[in-house]
mmCIF file of C-alpha atoms in Angstrom:
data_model
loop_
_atom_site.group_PDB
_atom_site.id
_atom_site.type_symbol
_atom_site.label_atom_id
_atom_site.label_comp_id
_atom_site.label_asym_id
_atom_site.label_seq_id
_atom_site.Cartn_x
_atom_site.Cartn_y
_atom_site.Cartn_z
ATOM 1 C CA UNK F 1 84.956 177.918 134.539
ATOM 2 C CA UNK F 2 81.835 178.947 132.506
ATOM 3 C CA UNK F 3 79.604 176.030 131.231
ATOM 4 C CA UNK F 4 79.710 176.978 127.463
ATOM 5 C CA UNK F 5 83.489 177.945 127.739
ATOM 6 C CA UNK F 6 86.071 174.726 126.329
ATOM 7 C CA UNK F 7 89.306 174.643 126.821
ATOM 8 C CA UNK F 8 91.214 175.803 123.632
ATOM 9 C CA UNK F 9 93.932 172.699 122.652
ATOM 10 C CA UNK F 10 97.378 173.920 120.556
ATOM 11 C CA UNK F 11 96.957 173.021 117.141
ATOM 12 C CA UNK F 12 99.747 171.713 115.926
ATOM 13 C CA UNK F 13 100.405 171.642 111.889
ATOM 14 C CA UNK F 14 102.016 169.081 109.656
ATOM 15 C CA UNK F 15 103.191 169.957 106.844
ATOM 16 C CA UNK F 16 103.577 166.869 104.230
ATOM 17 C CA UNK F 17 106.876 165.752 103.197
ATOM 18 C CA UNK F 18 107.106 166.243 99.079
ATOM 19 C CA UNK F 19 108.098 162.838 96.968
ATOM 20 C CA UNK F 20 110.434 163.395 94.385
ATOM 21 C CA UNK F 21 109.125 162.207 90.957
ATOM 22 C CA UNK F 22 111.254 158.993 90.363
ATOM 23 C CA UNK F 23 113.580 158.754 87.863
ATOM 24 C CA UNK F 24 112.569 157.718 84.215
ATOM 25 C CA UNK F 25 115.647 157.398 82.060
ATOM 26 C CA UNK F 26 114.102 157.425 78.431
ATOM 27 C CA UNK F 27 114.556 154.103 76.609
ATOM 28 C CA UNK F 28 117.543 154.402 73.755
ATOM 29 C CA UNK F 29 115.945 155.452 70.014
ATOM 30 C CA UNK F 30 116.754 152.695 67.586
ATOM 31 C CA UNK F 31 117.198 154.057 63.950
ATOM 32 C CA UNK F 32 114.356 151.653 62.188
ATOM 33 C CA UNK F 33 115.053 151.290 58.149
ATOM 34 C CA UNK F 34 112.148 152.618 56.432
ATOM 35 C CA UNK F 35 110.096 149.473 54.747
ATOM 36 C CA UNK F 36 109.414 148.994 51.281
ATOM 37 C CA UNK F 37 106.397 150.923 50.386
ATOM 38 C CA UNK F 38 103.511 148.357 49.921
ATOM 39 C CA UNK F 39 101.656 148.106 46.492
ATOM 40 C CA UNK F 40 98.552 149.549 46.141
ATOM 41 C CA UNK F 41 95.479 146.933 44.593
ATOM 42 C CA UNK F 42 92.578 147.745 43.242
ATOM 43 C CA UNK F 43 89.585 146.108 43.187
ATOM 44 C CA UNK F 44 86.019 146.284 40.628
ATOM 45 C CA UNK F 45 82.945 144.966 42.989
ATOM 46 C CA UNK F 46 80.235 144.230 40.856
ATOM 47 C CA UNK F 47 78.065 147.118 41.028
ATOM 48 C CA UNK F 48 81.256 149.128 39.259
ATOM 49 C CA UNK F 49 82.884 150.779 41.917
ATOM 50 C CA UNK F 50 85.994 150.292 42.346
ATOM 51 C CA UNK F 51 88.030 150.155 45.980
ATOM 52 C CA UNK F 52 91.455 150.928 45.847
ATOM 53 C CA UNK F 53 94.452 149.963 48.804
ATOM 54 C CA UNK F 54 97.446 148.864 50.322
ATOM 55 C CA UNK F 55 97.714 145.358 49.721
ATOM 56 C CA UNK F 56 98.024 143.260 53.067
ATOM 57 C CA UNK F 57 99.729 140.182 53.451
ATOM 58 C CA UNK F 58 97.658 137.194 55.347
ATOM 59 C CA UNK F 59 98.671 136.597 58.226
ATOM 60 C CA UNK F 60 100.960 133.505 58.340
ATOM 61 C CA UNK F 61 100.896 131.753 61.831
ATOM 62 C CA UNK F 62 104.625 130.454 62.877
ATOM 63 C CA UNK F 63 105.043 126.771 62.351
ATOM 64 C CA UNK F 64 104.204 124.350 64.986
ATOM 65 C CA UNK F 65 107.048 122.188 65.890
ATOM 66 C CA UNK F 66 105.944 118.301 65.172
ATOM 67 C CA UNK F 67 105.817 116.723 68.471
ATOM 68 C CA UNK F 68 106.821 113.772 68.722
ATOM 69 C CA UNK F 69 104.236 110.321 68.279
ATOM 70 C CA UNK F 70 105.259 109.139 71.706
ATOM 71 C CA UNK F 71 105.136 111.428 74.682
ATOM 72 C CA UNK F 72 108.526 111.470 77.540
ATOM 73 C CA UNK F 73 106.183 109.877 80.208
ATOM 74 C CA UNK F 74 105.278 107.234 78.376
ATOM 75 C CA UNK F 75 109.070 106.554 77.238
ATOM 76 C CA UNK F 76 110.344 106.670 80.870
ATOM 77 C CA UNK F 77 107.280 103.701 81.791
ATOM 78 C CA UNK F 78 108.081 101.821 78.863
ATOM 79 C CA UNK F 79 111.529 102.002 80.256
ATOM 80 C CA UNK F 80 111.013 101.511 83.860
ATOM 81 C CA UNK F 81 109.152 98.277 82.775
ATOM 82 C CA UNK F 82 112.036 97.147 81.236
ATOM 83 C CA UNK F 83 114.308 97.632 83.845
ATOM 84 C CA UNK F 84 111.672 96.022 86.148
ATOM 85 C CA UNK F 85 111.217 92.803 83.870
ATOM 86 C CA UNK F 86 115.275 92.645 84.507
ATOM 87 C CA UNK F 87 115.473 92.804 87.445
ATOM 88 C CA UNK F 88 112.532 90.225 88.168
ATOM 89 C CA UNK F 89 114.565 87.838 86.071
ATOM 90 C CA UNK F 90 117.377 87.932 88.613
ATOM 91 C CA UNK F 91 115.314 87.807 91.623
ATOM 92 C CA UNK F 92 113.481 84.923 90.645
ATOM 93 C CA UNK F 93 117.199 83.112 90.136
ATOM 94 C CA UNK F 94 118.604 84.215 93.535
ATOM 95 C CA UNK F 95 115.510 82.749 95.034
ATOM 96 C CA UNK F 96 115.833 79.370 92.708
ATOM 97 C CA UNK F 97 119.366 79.643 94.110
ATOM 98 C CA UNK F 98 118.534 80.438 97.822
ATOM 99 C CA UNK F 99 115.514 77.469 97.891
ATOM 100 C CA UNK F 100 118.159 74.986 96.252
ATOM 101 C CA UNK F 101 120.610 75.857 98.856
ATOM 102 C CA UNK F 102 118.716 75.684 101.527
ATOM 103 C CA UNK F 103 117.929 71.906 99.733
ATOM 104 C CA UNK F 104 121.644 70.846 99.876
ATOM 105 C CA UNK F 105 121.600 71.915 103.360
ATOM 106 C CA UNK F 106 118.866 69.968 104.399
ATOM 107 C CA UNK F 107 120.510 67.144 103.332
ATOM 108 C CA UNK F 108 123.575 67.504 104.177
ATOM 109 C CA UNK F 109 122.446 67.724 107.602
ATOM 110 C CA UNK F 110 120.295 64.662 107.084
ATOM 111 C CA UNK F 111 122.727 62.565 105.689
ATOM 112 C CA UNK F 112 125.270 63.741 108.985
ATOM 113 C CA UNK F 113 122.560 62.766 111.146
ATOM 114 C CA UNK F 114 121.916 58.980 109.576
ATOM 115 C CA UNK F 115 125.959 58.605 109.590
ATOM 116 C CA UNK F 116 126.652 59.608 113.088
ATOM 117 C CA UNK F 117 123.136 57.737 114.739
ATOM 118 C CA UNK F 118 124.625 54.504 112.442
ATOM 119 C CA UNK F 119 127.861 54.955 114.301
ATOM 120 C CA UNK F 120 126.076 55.359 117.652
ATOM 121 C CA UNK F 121 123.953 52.281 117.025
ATOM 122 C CA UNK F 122 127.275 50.101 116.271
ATOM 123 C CA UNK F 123 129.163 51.375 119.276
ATOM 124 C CA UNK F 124 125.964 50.366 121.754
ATOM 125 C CA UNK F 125 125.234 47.134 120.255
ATOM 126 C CA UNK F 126 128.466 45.741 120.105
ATOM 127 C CA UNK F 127 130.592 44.608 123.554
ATOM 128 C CA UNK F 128 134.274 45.203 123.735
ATOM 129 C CA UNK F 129 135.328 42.146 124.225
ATOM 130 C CA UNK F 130 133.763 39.934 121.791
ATOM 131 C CA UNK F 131 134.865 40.694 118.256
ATOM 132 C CA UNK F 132 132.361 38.501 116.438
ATOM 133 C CA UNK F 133 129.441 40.941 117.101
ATOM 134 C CA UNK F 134 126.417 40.372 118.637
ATOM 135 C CA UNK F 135 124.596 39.225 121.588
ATOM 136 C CA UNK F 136 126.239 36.219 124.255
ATOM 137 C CA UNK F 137 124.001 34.075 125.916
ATOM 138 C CA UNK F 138 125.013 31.285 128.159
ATOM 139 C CA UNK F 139 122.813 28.817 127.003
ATOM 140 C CA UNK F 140 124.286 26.143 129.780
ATOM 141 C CA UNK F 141 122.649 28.297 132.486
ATOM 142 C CA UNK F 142 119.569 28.513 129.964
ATOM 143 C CA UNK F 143 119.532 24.451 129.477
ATOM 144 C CA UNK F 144 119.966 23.893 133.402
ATOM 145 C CA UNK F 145 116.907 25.882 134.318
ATOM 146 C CA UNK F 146 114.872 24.032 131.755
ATOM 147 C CA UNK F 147 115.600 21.108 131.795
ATOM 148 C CA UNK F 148 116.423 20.554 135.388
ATOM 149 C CA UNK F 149 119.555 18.244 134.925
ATOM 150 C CA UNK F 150 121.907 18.041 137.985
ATOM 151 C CA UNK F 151 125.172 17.133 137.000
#
């Protein structure tokens, strides 16, 4: 091949794809009752000429709704305080209630123990076969040993 000679590429042409305008559908004509036709005021300034025109009415701004003194958020506190203070009032009584419970308990358990270590004492301390209660002691035996008399 010749050094100043290129190889020659296809062209290749694209040709651009149209868009369709989009679609405007015209907004529907509403028949509008002419207005009254407003006065026309003149004025004298005070260097005698006078200026003459439509008169304009001032521009009224659209009431403001009164809001009200207290705001929602502070209603729904106020509220949930309440409800709180309620509910404080009953836990406080189930826990006087639980405490005095557990109380009764306590002593009821006490009081079983005193009973039943009472009825243990009584059934060590007393013999079967004397019904008089208490203690035997043969004091013969007792009076022998001391006193060394041989009979």
């Amino acid at each position: 091949m010749y050094p100043d000679h290129t190889p020659q590429r296809a062209v290749e042409v694209h040709q651009p794809t149209p868009i369709p305008p989009p679609v405007v559908h015209p907004a529907p004509v509403v028949p509008v009752q002419p207005g009254t036709v407003p006065t026309v005021a003149s004025v004298v300034l005070p260097d005698g000429r006078v200026v003459t025109g439509y008169a304009i009415d001032a521009v009224r701004p659209e009431p403001v709704t009164a809001k009200p003194a207290v705001s929602r958020a502070a209603v729904n506190v106020a509220l949930g305080g309440v409800g709180f203070l309620a509910v404080s009032g009953g836990l406080l009584l189930l826990t006087s209630f639980i405490a005095a419970l557990t109380a009764f308990i306590g002593q009821l358990i006490t009081l079983a123990a005193v009973i039943f270590g009472g009825w243990i004492a009584v059934q060590v301390f007393s013999t079967s076969g004397n019904q008089g209660g208490g203690t035997t002691v043969n004091i013969r035996k007792a009076v022998i040993k001391r006193s060394h008399f041989r009979g």
